[in-house]
Amino acid sequence: MFKSIRKVKIAAVFAVAGALVLPTTPATAAPVEITLSCFNDLNLGNLLKEWETVNPNIKINLKTADFNAHHDGLLTQLIAGSGPDIACVEVGYTSRFKAYPQLFTDLGKKYKANKLEKSFINWRWEQGVARDGTIIGIPTDVGGLAMCYRQDLLKKAGLPNERGAVSAATSTTAKLTAFAEKYVEATGQPFLDNVSQLFEGVSRQGADGIQFYDKKTDKIVEVPQVKKAYDLAATFATKKLSAEIAPWSSDWNQGMGNGAFAAMLCPSWLLANIQNNAKDIPGAWDVAQMPGGGANWGGSQLTIPKFAANPKQAWTFINWVLAPEQQLKLFLDKGVLPTTPAVYKDSKFLAAKDIAYNNAPIGKIFSDVVMSIKKPIYEGKYQVSVKDAYNAAVGRMASGKQTPEASWTQLMKEIKKIKSLS
């Protein structure tokens, strides 16, 4: 991803207390193949090649499936008494799996993974720990949230386009709305990609770590920040400030390069997708701060199911691939934001600038976001169901099928039904 720094030779050595280390397998060991099941490839292509060079007797068989299908299928497997050697679990689904700690290897008891805790961002580490203290997963990445924007289109519209100026001009949701209105007035084109992404990002900004669930009670609650996000989405939809192009659609991907919209909220893991779809306009995109303050969106954990055939080799791999040294390589190669904050102090990390994003220092931008977070969003057992209900409500409102008020009323009835399952 970082074309300007890919040729840098990595020679950093980390001396972090409790840090992950590189265990190797004797050349005489019998070949073992471990299965890694996930909803994507975690951008591990080059690291997997390196791993098999260092550990030729442990092969990684990567199997992927669609996001929901992966998680639903994994739970079905585990309950039936089977599973891969390693399974990734995205944080939105983690709460569902943390309700079944008996289906996973306790990485604390089995491999003393608790000694690694201080090497990771504290709140990301907590997302892989069940309520009974079982360490079911180690965090792979973190999704610091910012706003990506077309600096060339803003300049053409006569608006501020330098990242500091854009951050200041959109620092609050009220300012963001006013800025979007000026862009639409000047160009006749929508400012934002869609309001569903806007709702998701803003709803994650609650300072108390509550989006849909209260961690203390593990119950679904309604909070002002989420209603604020819904009302903001309604404003953007009503005033035609967003293109309303469905996320992950072909039109959405094409819009990143053809100017169908000028801005979008972007967790760090989305940068590679934007870059891939804007290859013909290098440097046109830039990165500003998230309006209203920092937040996190996404991230995964690597787990070892209870029924793994090769748990020892699986832990050997996890121990290596999530070490700070490997996380730095992955960031420099693919832009994956590390979960080990020691990397954030590394000179190569701090110097990383992406020419695809107008030479934005994205390592510094996104690491500042995640390190400012004190309480992560707590995601409860029916997190996905609740989120889907909210997203559907936003969709009904944005498409004009219902008024914002009517869609919200229907939403509250649906949330009440989900509450009854708890």
Coordinates of C-alpha atoms in Angstrom, one line a residue:
M1 CA 0.0 0.0 0.0
F2 CA 2.7 2.5 0.9
K3 CA 4.5 2.7 -2.5
S4 CA 6.9 5.4 -1.1
I5 CA 8.2 3.1 1.6
R6 CA 7.9 -0.4 0.4
K7 CA 11.6 -0.6 -0.4
V8 CA 12.6 0.1 3.1
K9 CA 14.4 -2.8 4.7
I10 CA 12.9 -3.8 8.0
A11 CA 15.6 -4.3 10.6
A12 CA 13.7 -3.2 13.7
V13 CA 14.1 -5.4 16.8
F14 CA 11.5 -5.0 19.6
A15 CA 12.4 -5.4 23.2
V16 CA 9.0 -5.1 24.8
A17 CA 8.2 -6.7 28.1
G18 CA 6.3 -9.9 27.5
A19 CA 6.5 -9.3 23.7
L20 CA 5.8 -12.1 21.3
V21 CA 8.8 -14.0 20.0
L22 CA 9.7 -16.1 17.0
P23 CA 9.7 -19.8 17.7
T24 CA 10.9 -22.0 15.0
T25 CA 10.3 -25.7 14.2
P26 CA 13.2 -28.1 13.9
A27 CA 13.8 -29.0 10.2
T28 CA 13.4 -32.7 11.1
A29 CA 9.9 -32.3 12.4
A30 CA 7.1 -34.1 10.4
P31 CA 5.3 -31.7 8.1
V32 CA 2.1 -30.3 9.6
E33 CA -0.7 -28.4 7.8
I34 CA -2.8 -26.0 10.0
T35 CA -6.0 -24.5 8.8
L36 CA -6.7 -20.8 9.2
S37 CA -10.4 -20.0 8.7
C38 CA -11.4 -16.3 8.2
F39 CA -13.7 -14.0 6.2
N40 CA -10.7 -12.6 4.3
D41 CA -7.0 -13.2 3.9
L42 CA -6.1 -10.7 6.6
N43 CA -3.6 -9.3 4.1
L44 CA -1.2 -12.0 5.2
G45 CA 0.1 -13.0 1.7
N46 CA 3.7 -11.9 2.1
L47 CA 3.9 -12.8 5.7
L48 CA 2.7 -16.4 5.0
K49 CA 5.5 -16.8 2.4
E50 CA 8.0 -15.6 5.0
W51 CA 6.5 -17.9 7.7
E52 CA 6.8 -21.0 5.5
T53 CA 10.4 -20.1 4.7
V54 CA 11.3 -19.9 8.4
N55 CA 9.0 -22.8 9.4
P56 CA 9.0 -25.1 6.3
N57 CA 7.4 -27.9 8.3
I58 CA 4.2 -26.0 9.3
K59 CA 2.1 -25.1 6.3
I60 CA -0.8 -22.6 6.5
N61 CA -4.0 -23.6 4.7
L62 CA -6.0 -20.4 4.5
K63 CA -9.8 -20.8 3.9
T64 CA -12.1 -17.9 3.5
A65 CA -15.9 -17.3 3.3
D66 CA -18.2 -14.3 3.3
F67 CA -18.3 -12.3 6.5
N68 CA -21.6 -13.6 8.0
A69 CA -21.3 -17.1 6.5
H70 CA -17.8 -17.5 8.1
H71 CA -19.0 -16.6 11.6
D72 CA -22.3 -18.5 11.4
G73 CA -20.5 -21.6 10.0
L74 CA -17.8 -21.4 12.6
L75 CA -20.3 -21.4 15.5
T76 CA -22.1 -24.4 13.9
Q77 CA -18.9 -26.3 13.6
L78 CA -17.8 -25.6 17.2
I79 CA -21.2 -26.6 18.7
A80 CA -21.0 -29.8 16.6
G81 CA -17.5 -30.6 18.1
S82 CA -15.2 -29.7 15.2
G83 CA -13.4 -26.7 13.9
P84 CA -10.2 -25.4 12.2
D85 CA -6.8 -25.0 13.9
I86 CA -7.2 -21.2 13.9
A87 CA -10.3 -19.1 13.4
C88 CA -10.5 -15.4 13.1
V89 CA -13.4 -13.6 14.8
E90 CA -14.4 -10.0 14.0
V91 CA -15.1 -7.9 17.0
G92 CA -18.8 -7.5 16.0
Y93 CA -19.2 -11.2 16.4
T94 CA -16.8 -11.6 19.3
S95 CA -19.5 -11.2 22.0
R96 CA -21.4 -14.1 20.5
F97 CA -18.4 -16.4 20.7
K98 CA -17.3 -15.1 24.1
A99 CA -20.6 -16.6 25.4
Y100 CA -19.1 -20.0 24.6
P101 CA -15.6 -19.9 26.1
Q102 CA -15.8 -23.7 26.6
L103 CA -15.6 -24.1 22.8
F104 CA -12.1 -22.4 22.6
T105 CA -8.7 -23.2 23.9
D106 CA -8.0 -21.0 26.9
L107 CA -4.9 -19.3 25.6
G108 CA -4.0 -18.0 29.1
K109 CA -4.0 -21.4 30.8
K110 CA -2.6 -23.4 27.9
Y111 CA 0.0 -21.0 26.6
K112 CA 0.3 -18.3 29.3
A113 CA -0.9 -15.7 26.8
N114 CA -1.8 -13.3 29.7
K115 CA 2.0 -12.5 29.8
L116 CA 1.5 -10.8 26.4
E117 CA -1.3 -8.5 27.5
K118 CA 0.9 -5.5 28.2
S119 CA 2.2 -5.7 24.6
F120 CA -1.2 -4.9 23.2
I121 CA -3.6 -1.9 23.3
N122 CA -5.4 -2.6 26.5
W123 CA -9.0 -2.2 25.3
R124 CA -8.3 -4.3 22.2
W125 CA -6.9 -7.1 24.4
E126 CA -10.1 -7.0 26.5
Q127 CA -12.2 -7.7 23.4
G128 CA -10.7 -11.2 23.2
V129 CA -11.4 -12.1 26.9
A130 CA -14.6 -13.7 27.9
R131 CA -16.5 -12.7 31.1
D132 CA -15.1 -15.7 33.0
G133 CA -11.6 -14.6 32.2
T134 CA -10.9 -17.1 29.4
I135 CA -8.6 -15.6 26.8
I136 CA -10.2 -16.8 23.6
G137 CA -8.4 -14.6 21.1
I138 CA -5.4 -12.3 20.4
P139 CA -6.1 -9.0 18.5
T140 CA -4.9 -8.9 14.9
D141 CA -5.6 -5.3 13.9
V142 CA -7.5 -2.2 15.0
G143 CA -9.8 0.1 13.0
G144 CA -9.1 3.7 13.9
L145 CA -11.7 5.9 12.3
A146 CA -11.1 9.0 10.2
M147 CA -12.6 10.8 7.2
C148 CA -11.2 10.3 3.8
Y149 CA -11.9 13.0 1.2
R150 CA -11.1 14.0 -2.4
Q151 CA -8.8 17.0 -1.8
D152 CA -8.9 17.8 -5.6
L153 CA -12.7 18.0 -5.7
L154 CA -12.8 20.2 -2.6
K155 CA -10.3 22.6 -4.1
K156 CA -12.2 22.7 -7.3
A157 CA -15.4 23.6 -5.3
G158 CA -13.5 26.5 -3.7
L159 CA -13.5 24.8 -0.2
P160 CA -10.5 24.2 2.1
N161 CA -8.7 21.0 1.0
E162 CA -5.6 20.8 3.2
R163 CA -6.0 18.0 5.8
G164 CA -5.6 20.3 8.8
A165 CA -8.0 22.8 7.4
V166 CA -10.6 20.2 6.5
S167 CA -10.3 18.6 9.9
A168 CA -11.0 22.1 11.5
A169 CA -13.8 22.8 9.1
T170 CA -15.6 19.5 9.9
S171 CA -14.6 19.1 13.5
T172 CA -18.2 18.7 14.7
T173 CA -21.2 17.1 13.1
A174 CA -22.8 20.6 12.8
K175 CA -19.7 21.9 10.9
L176 CA -19.7 18.7 8.8
T177 CA -23.3 19.3 7.7
A178 CA -22.5 22.9 6.8
F179 CA -19.4 21.9 4.9
A180 CA -21.3 19.3 3.0
E181 CA -24.0 21.8 2.1
K182 CA -21.4 24.2 0.7
Y183 CA -20.0 21.5 -1.4
V184 CA -23.4 20.4 -2.8
E185 CA -24.3 24.1 -3.5
A186 CA -21.0 24.7 -5.3
T187 CA -21.0 21.5 -7.4
G188 CA -24.5 20.1 -7.6
Q189 CA -23.0 16.7 -6.6
P190 CA -23.4 14.8 -3.3
F191 CA -20.7 15.2 -0.7
L192 CA -20.8 11.8 1.2
D193 CA -21.0 8.3 -0.1
N194 CA -24.0 7.1 2.0
V195 CA -25.6 7.7 5.3
S196 CA -25.4 4.2 6.6
Q197 CA -21.6 4.5 6.9
L198 CA -22.2 7.9 8.5
F199 CA -24.5 6.4 11.1
E200 CA -22.2 3.6 11.9
G201 CA -19.2 5.9 12.5
V202 CA -20.9 8.5 14.5
S203 CA -22.8 6.0 16.6
R204 CA -19.4 4.6 17.8
Q205 CA -18.3 7.9 19.3
G206 CA -20.0 7.5 22.7
A207 CA -17.4 8.5 25.3
D208 CA -18.7 5.9 27.7
G209 CA -18.1 2.9 25.4
I210 CA -21.8 2.3 24.9
Q211 CA -23.3 1.9 21.4
F212 CA -26.1 -0.7 21.8
Y213 CA -25.1 -2.6 24.9
D214 CA -24.2 -1.6 28.5
K215 CA -21.2 -3.6 29.6
K216 CA -22.1 -3.6 33.3
T217 CA -25.5 -5.2 32.7
D218 CA -24.9 -6.9 29.3
K219 CA -28.3 -5.5 28.3
I220 CA -29.4 -3.6 25.2
V221 CA -29.9 0.1 25.9
E222 CA -30.8 3.2 23.9
V223 CA -28.3 6.0 24.2
P224 CA -28.3 9.6 23.0
Q225 CA -25.2 9.2 20.8
V226 CA -26.9 6.6 18.7
K227 CA -30.0 8.8 18.3
K228 CA -27.7 11.7 17.4
A229 CA -26.1 9.5 14.7
Y230 CA -29.5 8.6 13.3
D231 CA -30.7 12.2 13.3
L232 CA -27.5 13.2 11.5
A233 CA -28.1 10.5 8.9
A234 CA -31.6 11.7 8.4
T235 CA -30.4 15.3 7.9
F236 CA -27.9 14.2 5.2
A237 CA -30.5 12.0 3.5
T238 CA -33.3 14.7 3.6
K239 CA -31.0 17.4 2.3
K240 CA -29.5 15.2 -0.4
L241 CA -26.0 15.6 0.9
S242 CA -25.1 11.9 0.3
A243 CA -25.0 9.8 -2.9
E244 CA -26.8 6.9 -1.2
I245 CA -24.6 4.4 -3.0
A246 CA -24.7 1.1 -1.1
P247 CA -21.5 0.2 0.6
W248 CA -19.5 -2.7 -1.0
S249 CA -21.5 -2.4 -4.2
S250 CA -19.7 -2.0 -7.6
D251 CA -21.1 1.5 -7.8
W252 CA -19.6 2.4 -4.5
N253 CA -16.2 1.0 -5.5
Q254 CA -16.3 2.9 -8.8
G255 CA -17.4 6.0 -7.0
M256 CA -14.1 6.2 -5.2
G257 CA -12.4 6.9 -8.5
N258 CA -15.1 8.7 -10.6
G259 CA -16.1 11.5 -8.3
A260 CA -19.5 10.2 -7.4
F261 CA -18.9 11.5 -3.9
A262 CA -16.2 13.7 -2.3
A263 CA -15.9 12.1 1.2
M264 CA -16.5 8.9 3.2
L265 CA -15.8 7.8 6.7
C266 CA -12.9 5.4 6.6
P267 CA -11.6 3.0 9.3
S268 CA -8.0 2.3 8.6
W269 CA -8.7 -1.1 7.1
L270 CA -10.7 0.6 4.3
L271 CA -7.7 2.6 2.9
A272 CA -6.5 -0.3 0.7
N273 CA -9.9 -0.6 -0.9
I274 CA -10.1 3.1 -1.7
Q275 CA -6.6 3.0 -3.1
N276 CA -7.4 0.0 -5.3
N277 CA -10.4 1.8 -6.8
A278 CA -8.6 5.1 -7.3
K279 CA -5.5 4.0 -9.0
D280 CA -6.0 6.4 -11.9
I281 CA -6.0 9.4 -9.5
P282 CA -3.1 8.9 -7.2
G283 CA -2.9 11.6 -4.5
A284 CA -6.4 12.8 -5.1
W285 CA -7.6 11.3 -1.7
D286 CA -6.4 12.6 1.6
V287 CA -7.3 11.8 5.3
A288 CA -8.8 14.2 7.8
Q289 CA -9.8 13.7 11.4
M290 CA -13.1 12.1 12.2
P291 CA -15.8 14.8 12.8
G292 CA -16.7 14.7 16.4
G293 CA -13.7 12.8 17.7
G294 CA -12.0 9.5 17.4
A295 CA -13.6 6.1 17.4
N296 CA -12.8 2.5 16.4
W297 CA -14.6 0.4 13.8
G298 CA -13.5 -3.2 13.4
G299 CA -10.7 -5.5 14.1
S300 CA -10.4 -9.2 14.6
Q301 CA -9.0 -11.8 17.0
L302 CA -7.2 -15.0 16.2
T303 CA -8.6 -18.0 18.2
I304 CA -7.7 -21.6 18.6
P305 CA -10.9 -23.7 18.7
K306 CA -11.1 -26.4 21.4
F307 CA -11.2 -29.0 18.7
A308 CA -8.2 -27.9 16.8
A309 CA -6.2 -30.8 15.5
N310 CA -2.8 -29.0 15.8
P311 CA -3.2 -26.4 18.6
K312 CA 0.5 -26.3 19.5
Q313 CA 1.5 -25.4 15.9
A314 CA -1.4 -23.0 15.7
W315 CA -0.2 -21.1 18.8
T316 CA 3.4 -21.1 17.3
F317 CA 2.0 -19.3 14.2
I318 CA -0.2 -16.8 16.2
N319 CA 2.7 -16.1 18.5
W320 CA 4.8 -15.2 15.4
V321 CA 2.4 -13.4 13.1
L322 CA 1.1 -11.0 15.8
A323 CA 4.5 -10.1 17.1
P324 CA 5.3 -6.4 16.8
E325 CA 8.0 -7.0 14.2
Q326 CA 5.5 -8.8 11.9
Q327 CA 2.8 -6.2 12.6
L328 CA 5.2 -3.4 11.5
K329 CA 5.9 -5.3 8.3
L330 CA 2.2 -5.7 7.6
F331 CA 1.5 -2.1 8.2
L332 CA 4.3 -0.9 5.8
D333 CA 3.1 -3.4 3.2
K334 CA -0.6 -3.3 3.5
G335 CA -1.5 -0.5 5.8
V336 CA -3.0 -2.8 8.5
L337 CA -2.9 -0.8 11.7
P338 CA -1.1 -2.7 14.5
T339 CA -2.5 -3.7 17.9
T340 CA 0.9 -3.5 19.5
P341 CA 1.6 0.1 20.5
A342 CA 5.3 -0.4 20.6
V343 CA 5.1 -0.2 16.8
Y344 CA 3.7 3.3 17.0
K345 CA 7.0 4.6 18.3
D346 CA 9.1 3.1 15.6
S347 CA 10.7 5.6 13.3
K348 CA 9.6 3.7 10.1
F349 CA 6.0 3.7 11.3
L350 CA 6.1 7.4 12.1
A351 CA 7.8 8.3 8.8
A352 CA 5.3 6.3 6.7
K353 CA 3.6 8.5 4.2
D354 CA 1.2 7.2 1.5
I355 CA 1.5 8.8 -1.9
A356 CA -1.9 7.4 -2.8
Y357 CA -3.3 9.7 0.0
N358 CA -1.4 12.9 -0.9
N359 CA 1.5 11.8 1.3
A360 CA -0.7 11.7 4.4
P361 CA 1.2 10.4 7.5
I362 CA -1.5 7.8 8.0
G363 CA 0.4 5.8 10.6
K364 CA 0.5 8.9 12.9
I365 CA -3.1 9.9 12.0
F366 CA -4.7 6.5 12.8
S367 CA -2.5 5.6 15.8
D368 CA -3.4 8.9 17.4
V369 CA -7.0 8.0 17.0
V370 CA -6.8 4.6 18.6
M371 CA -4.5 5.7 21.5
S372 CA -7.0 8.4 22.4
I373 CA -9.8 5.8 23.0
K374 CA -10.3 5.0 26.6
K375 CA -13.4 2.8 26.5
P376 CA -14.1 0.7 23.4
I377 CA -17.6 -0.1 22.2
Y378 CA -18.9 -3.0 24.2
E379 CA -20.6 -5.4 21.8
G380 CA -23.1 -7.8 23.4
K381 CA -24.4 -11.2 22.4
Y382 CA -27.0 -10.0 19.9
Q383 CA -24.8 -7.2 18.6
V384 CA -25.1 -8.2 15.0
S385 CA -28.9 -8.4 15.2
V386 CA -29.2 -5.0 16.8
K387 CA -26.9 -3.5 14.3
D388 CA -28.8 -5.0 11.4
A389 CA -32.0 -3.5 12.8
Y390 CA -30.5 0.0 13.1
N391 CA -29.0 -0.3 9.6
A392 CA -32.4 -1.4 8.2
A393 CA -34.0 1.6 9.8
V394 CA -31.4 4.0 8.3
G395 CA -32.0 2.3 4.9
R396 CA -35.8 2.8 5.0
M397 CA -35.4 6.4 5.9
A398 CA -32.6 7.1 3.4
S399 CA -34.5 5.5 0.5
G400 CA -37.7 7.4 1.3
K401 CA -39.7 4.3 2.1
Q402 CA -40.5 5.8 5.5
T403 CA -40.1 9.1 7.2
P404 CA -37.3 9.3 9.7
E405 CA -39.9 9.3 12.5
A406 CA -41.8 6.3 11.2
S407 CA -38.7 4.3 10.6
W408 CA -37.4 5.1 14.1
T409 CA -40.7 4.0 15.6
Q410 CA -40.6 0.7 13.8
L411 CA -37.0 0.3 14.9
M412 CA -37.8 0.6 18.6
K413 CA -40.4 -2.1 18.2
E414 CA -37.9 -4.4 16.6
I415 CA -35.3 -3.7 19.3
K416 CA -37.9 -4.6 21.9
K417 CA -38.2 -8.0 20.3
I418 CA -34.5 -8.5 20.4
K419 CA -34.3 -7.5 24.0
S420 CA -36.7 -10.3 24.8
L421 CA -34.1 -12.8 23.6
S422 CA -31.6 -11.6 26.1

